[in-house]
């Protein structure tokens, strides 16, 4: 029987994985992290204890320094992180209509620039590797005008020297059209990087949920943009825990190993926020801790299980 188109692309990834693993030992595994803003306003130590319990040793911090006196402070959270053996992978930049880089109101653009400067310094202080952000506001799918792309690029270029000075990767995140007005695909994120044209802005923060609707094939997209990818948000097809939907996580894992993603600057970061056009209200929620425990447990156990299965499988088992 003739293969479906997606199966043909699956096999491209599988064949490359089989070929490259013949000369790779892969003693270093992928870095599993977690984006903590979906935990709402629960105590930071509670979140860290949960991650450590399920063998997650990295965290993507909520970018909550909304003003000079607000948000995380290194002297307060570093001891907690140390106690639980957790390191900061990066920071999730929050971009709303009140603070965004593509705004047609200059004072809002400046507010966003100031916001990111605080987080660049903080990320470096905490030993993080990246800050991810959408170039337009999340929860605003209606465009202002046809110049959003250029305003965002010009504003990000202002920040590029700061990113470079502090050694922090600026990771532009493509987000589905239901949530943002532009930059929905890796190709569009790369076009923005090219427009900015600065060595301080050279990375992409992917998200499997957005890739499901924005890309032709997740695995081949990872291969095509492997030099740019530094963080990959994960969730299953219903934006829930891995293993609850029909996402082919094996193909994702194979693609990541092919591009050499198992290194100290790259992270697989679950962000299972549930469906909807504006997930940001979750940052102020009070989720049931038992629900969060199960979300983390299932995701971590399933990811580690599938990673082990992929790495130990024979060629015959991988070929479908």
XYZ file of C-alpha atoms in Angstrom:
320
model
C 0.000 0.000 0.000
C 1.259 3.451 -0.896
C 2.337 5.516 2.108
C 0.487 8.668 3.089
C 2.405 11.907 2.613
C 3.144 12.374 6.310
C 4.463 8.805 6.488
C 6.897 9.534 3.684
C 8.222 12.468 5.718
C 8.293 10.312 8.852
C 10.555 7.910 6.997
C 12.902 10.727 6.009
C 13.437 11.417 9.710
C 13.718 7.735 10.631
C 16.274 6.977 7.929
C 18.411 9.959 8.934
C 18.208 8.907 12.571
C 19.318 5.363 11.744
C 22.181 6.693 9.651
C 23.478 9.236 12.145
C 23.278 7.002 15.195
C 25.807 4.629 13.604
C 28.474 7.252 14.325
C 26.969 8.827 17.447
C 27.160 7.569 21.013
C 24.685 10.000 22.551
C 25.935 9.742 26.097
C 24.193 13.057 26.775
C 20.392 12.968 26.838
C 17.925 15.711 25.967
C 17.343 18.350 28.648
C 13.755 18.066 29.886
C 12.613 21.324 31.465
C 9.215 22.814 32.380
C 7.571 26.183 31.784
C 6.280 27.206 35.189
C 3.910 30.070 34.393
C 1.145 27.547 33.749
C 1.351 26.653 37.445
C -0.292 29.980 38.248
C 0.426 31.694 41.529
C 1.395 28.677 43.602
C 4.553 29.076 45.747
C 7.772 28.736 43.764
C 9.083 26.065 46.112
C 5.978 23.948 45.530
C 6.649 24.044 41.797
C 10.310 23.123 42.226
C 9.479 20.254 44.561
C 7.081 18.858 41.965
C 9.633 19.037 39.165
C 12.351 17.409 41.251
C 9.979 14.621 42.308
C 9.537 13.621 38.686
C 13.203 13.922 37.705
C 13.014 17.274 35.913
C 16.150 19.296 36.576
C 15.528 22.449 34.532
C 12.902 25.160 34.681
C 11.753 27.842 32.263
C 10.913 30.793 34.464
C 7.809 32.896 34.040
C 9.038 36.271 32.821
C 7.280 38.076 35.638
C 9.568 41.070 36.166
C 6.868 43.410 34.914
C 8.481 46.333 36.721
C 11.738 47.037 38.573
C 10.181 45.995 41.890
C 8.142 43.055 40.600
C 8.772 39.395 39.904
C 11.460 36.907 40.823
C 14.598 37.994 42.639
C 17.758 35.936 42.348
C 18.550 35.998 46.064
C 15.104 34.591 46.845
C 14.754 31.829 44.271
C 18.353 30.658 43.856
C 18.440 28.881 47.251
C 15.194 27.091 46.383
C 16.527 25.987 43.012
C 19.740 24.772 44.631
C 17.842 22.824 47.288
C 15.974 20.869 44.613
C 18.834 20.494 42.147
C 17.151 22.564 39.449
C 18.827 24.930 36.991
C 17.269 27.714 34.954
C 17.026 26.764 31.292
C 15.614 30.083 30.185
C 12.782 32.557 30.555
C 9.384 32.695 28.889
C 8.875 36.290 27.806
C 5.295 37.476 28.203
C 3.967 39.695 25.420
C 0.552 41.324 25.805
C -1.205 44.252 24.087
C -0.026 46.398 27.011
C 3.627 45.471 26.409
C 4.629 44.212 22.964
C 7.331 44.770 20.403
C 5.061 45.242 17.381
C 2.802 47.896 18.889
C 1.820 50.959 16.880
C 2.050 52.976 20.104
C 5.667 53.951 20.848
C 5.227 54.061 24.631
C 4.042 50.436 24.606
C 7.018 49.404 22.483
C 9.351 51.147 24.935
C 7.638 49.391 27.837
C 8.327 46.055 26.158
C 11.954 46.946 25.448
C 12.439 47.875 29.116
C 10.735 44.613 30.140
C 13.105 42.527 28.053
C 16.183 44.391 29.242
C 15.282 43.498 32.827
C 14.882 39.866 31.852
C 18.076 39.666 29.821
C 20.065 40.794 32.860
C 18.102 38.486 35.145
C 18.481 35.491 32.839
C 22.241 35.985 32.766
C 22.308 36.352 36.551
C 20.455 33.044 36.933
C 22.598 31.174 34.421
C 19.820 30.778 31.859
C 20.502 30.250 28.179
C 17.589 31.871 26.338
C 14.584 34.160 26.454
C 11.736 33.216 24.156
C 9.029 35.578 23.000
C 6.397 36.102 20.360
C 7.063 39.275 18.345
C 3.388 40.236 18.633
C 0.975 40.115 21.545
C -0.473 36.749 22.552
C -4.259 36.870 22.670
C -4.406 39.499 19.899
C -5.004 37.672 16.604
C -6.278 40.825 14.858
C -3.490 42.775 13.187
C -2.933 46.472 13.776
C -1.730 47.083 10.224
C 0.711 45.742 7.634
C 3.783 47.110 9.418
C 3.770 44.894 12.521
C 6.593 42.717 11.207
C 8.864 45.717 10.630
C 8.091 47.442 13.926
C 8.779 44.215 15.806
C 12.020 43.662 13.919
C 13.203 47.208 14.575
C 12.384 46.922 18.289
C 14.084 43.537 18.630
C 17.164 44.932 16.876
C 17.382 47.558 19.638
C 17.638 44.679 22.127
C 20.082 42.632 20.072
C 23.204 44.191 21.590
C 21.848 43.450 25.070
C 21.254 39.800 24.188
C 24.734 39.518 22.723
C 26.453 41.333 25.598
C 24.950 38.994 28.195
C 25.283 35.808 26.146
C 21.547 35.116 26.121
C 19.851 33.586 23.103
C 16.931 35.573 21.726
C 14.421 32.922 20.658
C 11.549 34.117 18.484
C 8.503 31.898 18.943
C 6.069 31.240 16.088
C 2.534 31.029 17.491
C -0.660 29.807 15.825
C -2.939 32.298 14.084
C -5.693 31.865 16.687
C -3.462 33.600 19.245
C -1.271 36.120 17.404
C -1.557 38.319 14.329
C 1.739 37.397 12.640
C 4.772 35.091 12.811
C 2.947 31.768 12.753
C 5.624 29.500 11.274
C 9.333 28.766 11.520
C 9.749 30.228 8.041
C 8.210 33.517 9.183
C 10.375 33.553 12.326
C 13.463 33.012 10.153
C 12.354 35.895 7.911
C 12.188 38.131 10.986
C 15.658 36.996 12.059
C 16.938 37.828 8.583
C 15.294 41.260 8.701
C 16.832 42.023 12.103
C 20.219 40.936 10.721
C 22.156 40.903 13.984
C 24.279 38.137 15.543
C 22.478 38.682 18.851
C 19.182 37.422 17.405
C 19.691 34.034 15.796
C 17.329 31.561 17.436
C 13.804 30.186 17.380
C 11.687 28.872 20.229
C 9.394 26.197 18.831
C 6.123 24.864 20.212
C 4.698 21.517 19.112
C 1.108 22.653 19.590
C 1.592 25.629 17.293
C 3.595 23.518 14.851
C 0.660 21.142 14.465
C -1.262 23.865 12.647
C 1.607 25.958 11.277
C 4.012 23.435 9.770
C 3.661 20.749 7.109
C 5.523 18.193 9.230
C 7.021 18.620 12.690
C 9.995 16.309 12.209
C 11.216 17.718 8.906
C 10.711 21.279 10.163
C 13.002 20.523 13.106
C 15.595 19.184 10.674
C 15.316 22.219 8.401
C 15.682 24.766 11.208
C 17.905 22.759 13.540
C 20.622 25.411 13.647
C 18.117 27.928 15.036
C 16.092 25.875 17.518
C 17.050 26.351 21.178
C 13.803 25.597 23.009
C 10.873 23.385 22.132
C 7.627 23.709 24.052
C 5.773 20.429 24.157
C 2.207 19.314 24.708
C 0.132 16.606 23.115
C -2.444 17.264 20.413
C -5.067 18.491 22.881
C -2.439 20.722 24.553
C -2.373 18.407 27.522
C 0.096 15.935 29.005
C 2.315 14.012 26.621
C 0.864 10.584 25.935
C -2.761 11.681 26.152
C -3.169 12.560 22.481
C -1.935 11.266 19.136
C 1.287 13.262 18.774
C 4.153 11.147 17.419
C 6.713 12.087 20.046
C 9.130 9.430 18.740
C 9.575 11.365 15.494
C 10.191 14.541 17.501
C 12.829 12.822 19.642
C 14.562 11.344 16.600
C 14.632 14.716 14.850
C 16.106 16.398 17.929
C 18.917 13.869 18.199
C 19.663 14.224 14.489
C 20.271 17.979 14.878
C 22.437 17.508 17.979
C 19.860 19.028 20.301
C 21.182 17.067 23.288
C 23.476 19.860 24.445
C 23.648 22.342 27.305
C 21.967 25.200 25.421
C 18.872 23.378 24.137
C 15.759 22.321 26.023
C 12.563 20.325 25.672
C 10.081 22.278 27.771
C 6.530 21.038 28.374
C 3.922 23.794 28.368
C 0.553 21.971 28.452
C -1.809 24.928 28.750
C -5.026 23.476 27.342
C -6.929 24.796 24.304
C -8.134 28.354 23.796
C -7.127 31.524 22.013
C -5.571 33.333 24.985
C -3.717 31.146 27.514
C -2.309 34.056 29.532
C -4.999 34.052 32.266
C -3.444 30.771 33.448
C -0.540 32.705 34.960
C -2.854 34.143 37.608
C -4.822 30.960 38.255
C -4.929 28.603 41.214
C -4.843 25.133 39.629
C -5.482 22.046 41.715
C -2.034 20.821 42.857
C -3.114 17.216 42.301
C -3.956 18.024 38.682
C -0.555 19.662 38.209
C 1.188 16.716 39.860
C -0.462 14.320 37.427
C 0.288 16.587 34.462
C 3.995 16.637 35.298
C 4.180 12.958 36.266
C 2.592 11.683 33.087
C 4.520 14.024 30.814
C 7.915 13.306 32.373
C 7.436 9.554 32.626
C 6.134 9.297 29.069
C 8.897 11.458 27.617
C 11.675 9.526 29.348
C 10.048 6.230 28.374
C 9.805 7.172 24.704
C 13.339 8.576 24.677
C 14.640 5.264 26.027
C 12.560 3.310 23.520
C 13.804 5.351 20.571
C 17.459 5.149 21.567
C 17.360 1.404 22.244
C 15.191 0.328 19.290
C 16.610 -1.748 16.465
C 16.573 -0.487 12.893
C 13.752 -2.903 12.156
C 11.671 -1.597 15.054
C 12.144 1.996 13.942
C 11.201 1.346 10.330
C 7.431 1.335 10.144
